[in-house]
Structures are given as structure tokens and as C-alpha cells.
Short mmCIF file of C-alpha atoms in Angstrom, two decimals:
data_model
loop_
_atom_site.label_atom_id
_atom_site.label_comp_id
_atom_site.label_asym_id
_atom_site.label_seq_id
_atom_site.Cartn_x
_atom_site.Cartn_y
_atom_site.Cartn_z
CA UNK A 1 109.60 -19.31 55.11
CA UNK A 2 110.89 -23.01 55.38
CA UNK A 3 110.81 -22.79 59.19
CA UNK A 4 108.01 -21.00 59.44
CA UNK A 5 106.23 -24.06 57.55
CA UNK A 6 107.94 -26.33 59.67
CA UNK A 7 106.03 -24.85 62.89
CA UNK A 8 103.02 -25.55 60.88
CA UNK A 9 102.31 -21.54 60.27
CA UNK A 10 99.96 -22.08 56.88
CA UNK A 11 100.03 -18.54 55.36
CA UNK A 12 103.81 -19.47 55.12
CA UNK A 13 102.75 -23.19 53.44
CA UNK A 14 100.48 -20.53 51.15
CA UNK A 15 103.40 -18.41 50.01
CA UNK A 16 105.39 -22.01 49.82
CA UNK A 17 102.54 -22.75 47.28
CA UNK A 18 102.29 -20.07 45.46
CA UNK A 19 106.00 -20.33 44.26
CA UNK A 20 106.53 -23.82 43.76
CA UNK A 21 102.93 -25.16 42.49
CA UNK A 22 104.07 -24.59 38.59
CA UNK A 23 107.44 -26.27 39.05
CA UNK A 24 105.84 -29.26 40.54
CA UNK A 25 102.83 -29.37 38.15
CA UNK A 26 105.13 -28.89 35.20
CA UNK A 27 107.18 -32.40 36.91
CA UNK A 28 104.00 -33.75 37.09
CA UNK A 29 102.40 -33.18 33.92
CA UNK A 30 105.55 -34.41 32.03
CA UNK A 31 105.46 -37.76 33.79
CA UNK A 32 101.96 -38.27 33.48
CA UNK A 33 100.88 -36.06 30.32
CA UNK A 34 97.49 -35.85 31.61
CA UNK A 35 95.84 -32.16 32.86
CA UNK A 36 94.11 -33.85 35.85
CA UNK A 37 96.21 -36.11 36.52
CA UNK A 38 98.75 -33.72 36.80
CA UNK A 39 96.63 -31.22 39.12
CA UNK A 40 95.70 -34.51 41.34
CA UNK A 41 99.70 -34.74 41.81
CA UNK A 42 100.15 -31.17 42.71
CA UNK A 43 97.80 -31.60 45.66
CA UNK A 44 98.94 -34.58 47.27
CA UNK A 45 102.76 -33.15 46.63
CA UNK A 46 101.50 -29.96 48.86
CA UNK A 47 99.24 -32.16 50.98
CA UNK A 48 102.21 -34.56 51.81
CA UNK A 49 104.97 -31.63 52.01
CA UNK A 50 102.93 -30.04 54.76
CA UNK A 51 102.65 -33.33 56.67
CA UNK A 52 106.33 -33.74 56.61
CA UNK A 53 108.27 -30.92 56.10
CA UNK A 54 109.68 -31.43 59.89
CA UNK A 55 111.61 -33.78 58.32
CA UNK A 56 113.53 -31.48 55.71
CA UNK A 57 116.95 -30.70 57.59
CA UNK A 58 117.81 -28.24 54.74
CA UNK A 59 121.08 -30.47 54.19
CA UNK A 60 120.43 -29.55 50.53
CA UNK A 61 118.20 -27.16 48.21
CA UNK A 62 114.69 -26.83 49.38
CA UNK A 63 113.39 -26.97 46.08
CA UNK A 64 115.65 -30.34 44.96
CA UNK A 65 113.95 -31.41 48.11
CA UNK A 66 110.40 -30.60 46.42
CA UNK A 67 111.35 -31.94 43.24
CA UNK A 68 112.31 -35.31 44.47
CA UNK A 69 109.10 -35.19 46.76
CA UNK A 70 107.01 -34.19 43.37
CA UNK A 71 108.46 -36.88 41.45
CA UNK A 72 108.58 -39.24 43.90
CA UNK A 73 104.74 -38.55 43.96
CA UNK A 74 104.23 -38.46 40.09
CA UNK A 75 106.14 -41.94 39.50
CA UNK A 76 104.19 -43.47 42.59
CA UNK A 77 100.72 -42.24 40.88
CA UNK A 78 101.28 -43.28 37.15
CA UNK A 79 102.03 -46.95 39.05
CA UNK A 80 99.13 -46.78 41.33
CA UNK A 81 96.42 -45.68 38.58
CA UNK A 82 97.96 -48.31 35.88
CA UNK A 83 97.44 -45.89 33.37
CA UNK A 84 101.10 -46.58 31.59
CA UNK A 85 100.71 -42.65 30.40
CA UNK A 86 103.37 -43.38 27.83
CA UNK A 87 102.65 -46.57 25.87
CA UNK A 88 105.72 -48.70 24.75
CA UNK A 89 106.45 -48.11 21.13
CA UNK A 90 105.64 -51.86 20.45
CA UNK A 91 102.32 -51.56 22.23
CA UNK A 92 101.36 -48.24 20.40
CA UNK A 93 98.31 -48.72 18.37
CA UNK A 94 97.95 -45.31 16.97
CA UNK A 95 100.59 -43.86 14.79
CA UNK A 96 102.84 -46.94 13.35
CA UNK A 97 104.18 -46.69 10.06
CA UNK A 98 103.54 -49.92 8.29
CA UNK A 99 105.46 -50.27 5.62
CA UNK A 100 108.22 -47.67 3.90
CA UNK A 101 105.85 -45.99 1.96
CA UNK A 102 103.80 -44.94 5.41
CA UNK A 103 107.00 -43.14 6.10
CA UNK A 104 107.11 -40.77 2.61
CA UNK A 105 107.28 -37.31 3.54
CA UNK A 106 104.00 -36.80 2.57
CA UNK A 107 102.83 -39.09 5.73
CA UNK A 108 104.49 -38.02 8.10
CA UNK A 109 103.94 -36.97 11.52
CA UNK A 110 103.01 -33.31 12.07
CA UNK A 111 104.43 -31.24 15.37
CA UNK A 112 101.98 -32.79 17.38
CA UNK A 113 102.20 -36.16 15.89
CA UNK A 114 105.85 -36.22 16.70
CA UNK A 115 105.47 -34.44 20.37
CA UNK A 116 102.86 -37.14 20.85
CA UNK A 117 105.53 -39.65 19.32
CA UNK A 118 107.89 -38.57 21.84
CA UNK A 119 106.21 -38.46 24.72
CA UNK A 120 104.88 -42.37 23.71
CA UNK A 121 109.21 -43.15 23.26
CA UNK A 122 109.66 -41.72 26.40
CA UNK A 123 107.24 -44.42 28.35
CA UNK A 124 109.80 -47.11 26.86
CA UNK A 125 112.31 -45.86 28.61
CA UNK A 126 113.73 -47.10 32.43
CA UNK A 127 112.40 -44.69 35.11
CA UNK A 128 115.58 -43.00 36.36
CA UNK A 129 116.59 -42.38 32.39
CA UNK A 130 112.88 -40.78 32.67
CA UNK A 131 112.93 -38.72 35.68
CA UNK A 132 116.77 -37.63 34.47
CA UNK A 133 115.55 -36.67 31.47
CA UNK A 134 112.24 -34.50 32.49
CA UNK A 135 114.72 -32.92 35.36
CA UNK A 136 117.15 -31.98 32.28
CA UNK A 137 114.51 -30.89 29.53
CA UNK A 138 111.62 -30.13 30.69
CA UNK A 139 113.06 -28.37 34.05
CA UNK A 140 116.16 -27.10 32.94
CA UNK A 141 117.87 -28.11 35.77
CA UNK A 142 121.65 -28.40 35.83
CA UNK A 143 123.49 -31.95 36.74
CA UNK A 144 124.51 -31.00 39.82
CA UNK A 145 120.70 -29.76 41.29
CA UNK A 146 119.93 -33.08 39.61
CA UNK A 147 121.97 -35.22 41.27
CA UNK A 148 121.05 -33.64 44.26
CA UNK A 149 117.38 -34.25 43.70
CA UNK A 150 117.74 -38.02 42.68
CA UNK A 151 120.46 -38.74 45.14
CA UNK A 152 123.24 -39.37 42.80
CA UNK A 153 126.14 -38.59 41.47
CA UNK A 154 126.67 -36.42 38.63
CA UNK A 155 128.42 -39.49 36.96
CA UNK A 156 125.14 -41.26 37.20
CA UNK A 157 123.37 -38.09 35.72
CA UNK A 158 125.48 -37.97 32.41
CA UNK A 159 125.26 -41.86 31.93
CA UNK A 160 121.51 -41.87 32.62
CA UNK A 161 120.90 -38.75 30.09
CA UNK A 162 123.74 -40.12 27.06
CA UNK A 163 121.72 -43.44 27.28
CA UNK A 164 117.77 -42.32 27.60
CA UNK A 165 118.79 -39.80 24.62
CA UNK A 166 120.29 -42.62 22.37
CA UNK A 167 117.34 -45.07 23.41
CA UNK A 168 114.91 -42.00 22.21
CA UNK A 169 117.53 -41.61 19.13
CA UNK A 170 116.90 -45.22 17.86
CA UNK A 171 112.97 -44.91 18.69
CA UNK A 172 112.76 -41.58 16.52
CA UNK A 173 115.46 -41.23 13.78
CA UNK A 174 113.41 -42.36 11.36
CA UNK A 175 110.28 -39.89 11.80
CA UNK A 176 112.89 -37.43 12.60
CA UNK A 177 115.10 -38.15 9.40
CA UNK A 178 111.01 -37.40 7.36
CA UNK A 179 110.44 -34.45 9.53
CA UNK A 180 113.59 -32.93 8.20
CA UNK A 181 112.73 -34.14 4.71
CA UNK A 182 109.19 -32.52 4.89
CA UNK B 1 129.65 -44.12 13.61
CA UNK B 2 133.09 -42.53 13.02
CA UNK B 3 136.23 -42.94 15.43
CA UNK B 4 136.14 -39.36 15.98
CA UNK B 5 132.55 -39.33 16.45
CA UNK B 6 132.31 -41.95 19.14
CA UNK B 7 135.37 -40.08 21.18
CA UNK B 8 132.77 -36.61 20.79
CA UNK B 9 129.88 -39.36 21.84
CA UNK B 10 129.35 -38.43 25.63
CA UNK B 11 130.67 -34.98 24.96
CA UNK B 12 128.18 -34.17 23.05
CA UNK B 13 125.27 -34.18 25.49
CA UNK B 14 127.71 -32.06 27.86
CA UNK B 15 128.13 -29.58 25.23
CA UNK B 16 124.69 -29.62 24.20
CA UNK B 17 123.39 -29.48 28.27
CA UNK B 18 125.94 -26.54 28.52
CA UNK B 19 128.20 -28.22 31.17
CA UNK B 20 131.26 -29.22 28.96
CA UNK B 21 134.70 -27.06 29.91
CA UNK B 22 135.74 -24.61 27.45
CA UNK B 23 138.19 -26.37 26.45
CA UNK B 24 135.43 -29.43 25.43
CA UNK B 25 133.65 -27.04 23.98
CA UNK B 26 136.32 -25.81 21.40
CA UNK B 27 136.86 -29.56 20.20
CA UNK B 28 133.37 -30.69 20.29
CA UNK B 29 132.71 -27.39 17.80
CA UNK B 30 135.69 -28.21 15.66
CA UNK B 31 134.05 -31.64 14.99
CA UNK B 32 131.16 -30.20 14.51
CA UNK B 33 132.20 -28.56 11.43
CA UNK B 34 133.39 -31.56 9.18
CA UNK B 35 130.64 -34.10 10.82
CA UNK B 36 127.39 -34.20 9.55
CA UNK B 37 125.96 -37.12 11.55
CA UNK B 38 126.79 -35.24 14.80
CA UNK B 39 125.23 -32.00 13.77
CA UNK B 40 122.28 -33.99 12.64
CA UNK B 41 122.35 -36.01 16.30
CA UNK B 42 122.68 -32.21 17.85
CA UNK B 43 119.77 -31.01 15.64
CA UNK B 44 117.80 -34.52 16.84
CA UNK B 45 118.38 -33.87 20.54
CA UNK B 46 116.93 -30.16 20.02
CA UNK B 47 114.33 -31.55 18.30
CA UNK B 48 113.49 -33.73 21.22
CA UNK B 49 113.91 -31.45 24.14
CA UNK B 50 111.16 -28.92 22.43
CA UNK B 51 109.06 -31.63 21.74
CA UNK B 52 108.97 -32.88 25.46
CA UNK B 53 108.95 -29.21 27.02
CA UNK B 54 106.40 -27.56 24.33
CA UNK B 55 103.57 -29.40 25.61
CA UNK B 56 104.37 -28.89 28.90
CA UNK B 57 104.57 -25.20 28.85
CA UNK B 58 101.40 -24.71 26.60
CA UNK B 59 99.34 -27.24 29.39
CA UNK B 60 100.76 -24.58 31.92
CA UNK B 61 100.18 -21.33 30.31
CA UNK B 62 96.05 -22.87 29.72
CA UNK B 63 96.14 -24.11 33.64
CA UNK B 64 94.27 -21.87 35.88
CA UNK B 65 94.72 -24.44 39.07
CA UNK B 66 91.42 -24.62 39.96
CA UNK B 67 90.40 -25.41 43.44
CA UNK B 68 93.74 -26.96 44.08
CA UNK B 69 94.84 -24.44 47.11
CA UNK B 70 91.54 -24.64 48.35
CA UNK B 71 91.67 -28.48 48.31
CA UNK B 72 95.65 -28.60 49.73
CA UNK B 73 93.91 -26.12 52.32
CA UNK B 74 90.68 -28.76 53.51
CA UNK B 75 93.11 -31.39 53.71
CA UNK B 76 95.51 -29.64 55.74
CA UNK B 77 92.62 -28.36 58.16
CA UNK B 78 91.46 -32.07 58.12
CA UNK B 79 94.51 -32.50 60.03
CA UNK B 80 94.83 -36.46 58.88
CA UNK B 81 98.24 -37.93 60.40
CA UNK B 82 100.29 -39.69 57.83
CA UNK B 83 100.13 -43.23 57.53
CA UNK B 84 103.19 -44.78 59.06
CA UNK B 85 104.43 -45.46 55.72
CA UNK B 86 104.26 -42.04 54.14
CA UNK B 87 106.15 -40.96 57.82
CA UNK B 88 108.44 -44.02 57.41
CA UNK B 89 109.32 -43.08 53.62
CA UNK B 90 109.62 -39.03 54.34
CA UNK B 91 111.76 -39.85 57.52
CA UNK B 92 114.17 -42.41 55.42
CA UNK B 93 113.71 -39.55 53.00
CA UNK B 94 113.41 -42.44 49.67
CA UNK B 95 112.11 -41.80 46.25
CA UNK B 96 110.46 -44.90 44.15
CA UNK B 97 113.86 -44.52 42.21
CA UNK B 98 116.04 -45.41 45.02
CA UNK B 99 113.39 -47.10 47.34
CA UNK B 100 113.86 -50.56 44.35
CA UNK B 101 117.41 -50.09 45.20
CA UNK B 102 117.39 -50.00 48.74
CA UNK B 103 114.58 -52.97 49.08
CA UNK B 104 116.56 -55.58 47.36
CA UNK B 105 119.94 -55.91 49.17
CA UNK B 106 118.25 -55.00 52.12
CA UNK B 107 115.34 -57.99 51.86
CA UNK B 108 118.34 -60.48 50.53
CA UNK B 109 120.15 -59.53 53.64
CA UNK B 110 117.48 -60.10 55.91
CA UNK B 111 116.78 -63.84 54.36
CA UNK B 112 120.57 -64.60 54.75
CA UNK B 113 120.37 -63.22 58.23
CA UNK B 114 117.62 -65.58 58.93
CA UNK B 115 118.68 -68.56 57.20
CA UNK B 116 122.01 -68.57 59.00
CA UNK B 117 120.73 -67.44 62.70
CA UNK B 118 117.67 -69.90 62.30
CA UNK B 119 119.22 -73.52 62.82
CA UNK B 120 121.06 -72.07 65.63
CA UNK B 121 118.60 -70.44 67.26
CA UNK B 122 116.23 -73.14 67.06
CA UNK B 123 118.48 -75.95 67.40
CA UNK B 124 117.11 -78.75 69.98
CA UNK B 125 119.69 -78.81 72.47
CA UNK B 126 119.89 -82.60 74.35
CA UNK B 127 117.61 -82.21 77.39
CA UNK B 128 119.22 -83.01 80.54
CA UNK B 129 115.96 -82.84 82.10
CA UNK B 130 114.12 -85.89 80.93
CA UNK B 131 113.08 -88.48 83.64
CA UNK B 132 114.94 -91.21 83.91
CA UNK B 133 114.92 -94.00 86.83
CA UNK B 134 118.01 -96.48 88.28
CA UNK B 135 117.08 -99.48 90.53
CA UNK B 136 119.55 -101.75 92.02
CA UNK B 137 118.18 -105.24 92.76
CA UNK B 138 120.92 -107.65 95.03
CA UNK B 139 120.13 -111.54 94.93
CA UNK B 140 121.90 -114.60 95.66
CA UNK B 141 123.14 -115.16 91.94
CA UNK B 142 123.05 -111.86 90.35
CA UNK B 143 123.38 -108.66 91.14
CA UNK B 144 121.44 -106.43 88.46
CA UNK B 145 120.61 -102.70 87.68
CA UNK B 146 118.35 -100.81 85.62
CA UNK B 147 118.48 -97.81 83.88
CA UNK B 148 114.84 -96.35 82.56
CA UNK B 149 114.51 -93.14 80.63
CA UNK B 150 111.12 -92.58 80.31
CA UNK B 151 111.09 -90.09 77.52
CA UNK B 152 113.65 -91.95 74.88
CA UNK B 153 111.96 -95.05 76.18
CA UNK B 154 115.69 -96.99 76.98
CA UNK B 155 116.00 -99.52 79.20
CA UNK B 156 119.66 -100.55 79.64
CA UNK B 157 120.45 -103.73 82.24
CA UNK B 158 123.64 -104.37 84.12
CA UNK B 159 124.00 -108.09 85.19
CA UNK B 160 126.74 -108.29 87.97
CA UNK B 161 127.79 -112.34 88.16
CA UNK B 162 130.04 -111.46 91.54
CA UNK B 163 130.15 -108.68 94.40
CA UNK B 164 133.25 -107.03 92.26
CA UNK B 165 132.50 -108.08 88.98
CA UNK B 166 130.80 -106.38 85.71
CA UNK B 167 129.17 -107.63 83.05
CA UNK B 168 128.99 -105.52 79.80
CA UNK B 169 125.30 -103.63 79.32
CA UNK B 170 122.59 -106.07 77.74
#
């Protein structure tokens, strides 16, 4: 199917589509949070893929190829439309607990709040301890396809994951510690 | 933090990502049972990776992608050439994440490169070329020459008291 894309054949870029769109939107849509944002990234990752799939020598995974491509395109997008889809926790105006008692059980965040919470922590963090992390728990994928689709080592994987997770640790604990108390 | 708990540290995002040896495994599991803070950190990173892939997977299941293949397809049937940058970046094969990376040493190369092969490149070698005139003049008393350059605008004169003898340059 690769080759037959690479000739230019489009009912093989179709199938190609067909396969891969909900991988890429889920990359997407976990960079940039936004439905239409997300959908806008889908089509330039297939529009762009088309115009350069020549250049994939299938040295590695076709679809570590795509994902690099797709977030690649996703980081690119989130600079280009300045819409800083994850807030820094210092620049959050929405949910901040003021003062101790803000953070009684009885005000804490709900699901959402804390998904929301989350997502917000996860802007604060450096953009390869991002794209690590949305490869690892949001994709699934295993260190090894993700080194292969950042183009590092597996090393560099672990160390990017152990820090992101304790940077989202220290962001968190403390709506995490009321969650648990709820 | 515990000394046993920072040793478990990195192993415990290996055994949590399922990539830790059995062997990891079996001590990260022992710990497990007489640590409470690392259970809670285990329960915390659960707690995180549902919270970033829930909303995810509830945006997909709702998406109906509408238009998008028929868009991808205009495009494509558009037949726009990419600009020499998207061919540039596809061809070096660079992601935004690497493409910082990359930039840097590369651009502080380049300036070294330049600031070193400048001055020598450009350096004003002494011209051989310029224009310069010599005129011997014989009389009874002196005998003189005269050396023009017309370009460093030097005159040097030679005053020769005798047929053999020199005088130093006035």
C-alpha cells in the first residue's frame, strides 16, 4: 500500500487514510485539546504525507513515520495559531485554589475539573516531555516505537517520561491527595 | 522520600509502562507492599494517564470526520507543490523537536566558519600594481633620482654627490 502511495495511486492514499486518520487525530487532539483544531491537523498531516511520502525509505515503521509527521504537524500548529492550548499553571485563571480551605474536600475538582487540570499541567511542561508523554499515554506506544518516532534513544524516552511525570506529580498532588479524600 | 524509594524511583515508571524485566518487576512489587508513598505515586500516575487519554477517546468516539477526506482529496487534486521548506524539512526528515536541536550548533557553526574564513578571505593583499614613476636627472653637481607612487602619494629622492657615490634617501 506504501508503494502504491508513493507512485501517487490515491485509492491506495484512501485506504492509507482510512487506517491511520484516528491515530493521528487522537495525536492531534491531545496536543491541541481542541475538536477543530484537531480535525484541521488531520488534514494537513494527510495533505502533507501525500506530498512527500517519496521521501519515506521505510528504514523504520511506517506508522512511527506518521506519528512523527502528525506531531511534527500538531506542535508546529499550536505555535503557529498562538493559542498556548494548555495554559501554564501560573497563568491559569480558572480553577486556582486560593487559600487551604479552597482545597477541603468539599471543593474540590470533579473528573472533569481534574482532566481539565491535567491537561492545563501538561502545557507547563517542555515539548519533548509532552510529545513523550502523549506517545506513552494517550497512544500506548511502547519505548522502543517511541524512540523510533522522536528519533531517540530509549534512554532519552525513560528520562523524558520519569521527569514530565514528576513535573505533573508536583503540579497535581495536592488536588490529587483531595480527590482521594473525596 | 525513602532510600529504598528513590533506588525504586525510575523503576517505577518501567514497571508501571510494563517494560521493567521480571526480575524488576519482583522487587519493584516487594516494595510495593511495605511503601505507601509509592503505591500512592503508582495510584497518581494511573490517575493521570486516564485523565489525559479519557478525553481523548470520548472526543473520538463523538468525531464523525466530517468533510476531512473530501478536503485531503481537493487538495490533493489541487496538485499544489510543496513549498521548498516543507520539501526541505520532509527530505532532512526533522520534527520541531529535533529541528531546535539541529538549528543551533549548526547556525553557531556557520558564524564561526565565517568569522574565521572572513579576514582571510577579504584581507587586502599589498598591490603590486599601483603606478609608480622613477626619473633619473644627471647634472654637473648632483646626480638625483625620483621615485613617485602615485597611489600612496610617496615621493622618495636620491641625491648622488659623485659618479660612484650614494647619499642616503631624503
Amino acid at each position: 500500500m506504501i508503494s502504491r502511495c508513493q507512485q501517487g495511486d490515491q485509492g491506495a492514499f484512501k485506504e492509507l487514510f482510512d487506517q491511520y486518520h484516528k491515530r493521528v487525530y487522537r495525536i492531534a487532539y491531545g496536543v491541541v485539546r481542541q475538536r477543530e483544531d484537531a480535525l484541521d491537523i488531520v488534514q494537513e498531516v494527510f495533505i502533507k504525507l501525500f506530498r512527500t511520502i517519496k521521501n519515506f525509505k521505510g528504514k523504520s515503521n511506517f506508522y512511527t513515520y506518521l506519528y512523527r509527521v502528525a506531531m511534527n504537524q500538531a506542535i508546529d500548529y499550536s505555535r503557529k495559531m498562538r493559542k498556548a492550548p494548555f495554559l501554564s499553571l501560573d497563568q491559569e485563571e480558572g480553577f486556582q485554589p486560593a487559600d487551604i480551605a479552597d482545597r477541603r474536600p468539599d471543593h474540590l475538582a470533579s473528573q472533569k475539573q481534574f482532566e481539565e487540570r491535567v491537561g492545563r499541567a501538561m502545557g507547563s511542561l517542555p515539548e519533548d516531555q509532552r510529545a513523550t508523554l502523549i506517545f506513552r499515554e494517550i497512544e500506548g506506544l511502547s519505548y522502543q516505537e517511541i524512540a523510533e518516532a522522536m528519533r531517540c534513544s530509549v534512554g532519552t524516552v525513560m528520562s523524558r517520561l520519569h521527569y514530565g511525570r514528576m513535573k505533573l506529580r508536583e503540579s497535581l498532588k495536592e488536588e490529587w491527595k483531595g480527590r482521594g479524600e473525596k | 522520600m525513602k532510600n529504598s524509594c528513590s533506588s525504586v524511583s525510575r523503576l517505577l515508571d518501567r514497571y508501571f509502562d510494563h517494560e521493567a524485566t521480571k526480575k524488576e518487576r519482583i522487587f519493584v512489587e516487594r516494595h510495593l507492599t511495605r511503601c505507601s508513598d509509592c503505591q500512592e505515586r503508582l495510584n497518581l500516575m494511573e490517575g493521570l494517564r486516564a485523565s489525559l487519554r479519557k478525553p481523548v477517546e470520548e472526543a473520538l468516539e463523538k468525531e464523525t470526520f466530517p468533510w476531512v477526506w473530501e478536503k485531503i482529496e481537493r487538495e490533493i487534486r489541487l496538485g499544489k507543490r510543496p513549498s521548498w521548506r516543507e520539501s526541505l524539512r520532509s527530505w532532512l526528515d526533522m520534527t520541531p523537536l529535533l529541528r531546535r536541536k539541529v538549528w543551533i550548533p549548526a547556525v553557531v557553526t556557520a558564524v564561526i566558519f565565517i568569522l574565521v574564513t572572513a579576514p582571510i578571505l577579504f584581507k587586502k593583499s599589498p598591490s603590486y600594481l599601483e603606478r609608480s614613476v622613477v626619473e633619473y636627472v644627471e647634472s654637473q653637481t648632483y646626480n638625483v633620482m625620483v621615485y613617485e607612487s602615485e597611489k600612496a602619494k610617496v615621493t622618495v629622492i636620491w641625491l648622488f654627490e659623485g659618479p660612484d657615490e650614494e647619499s642616503s634617501p631624503s
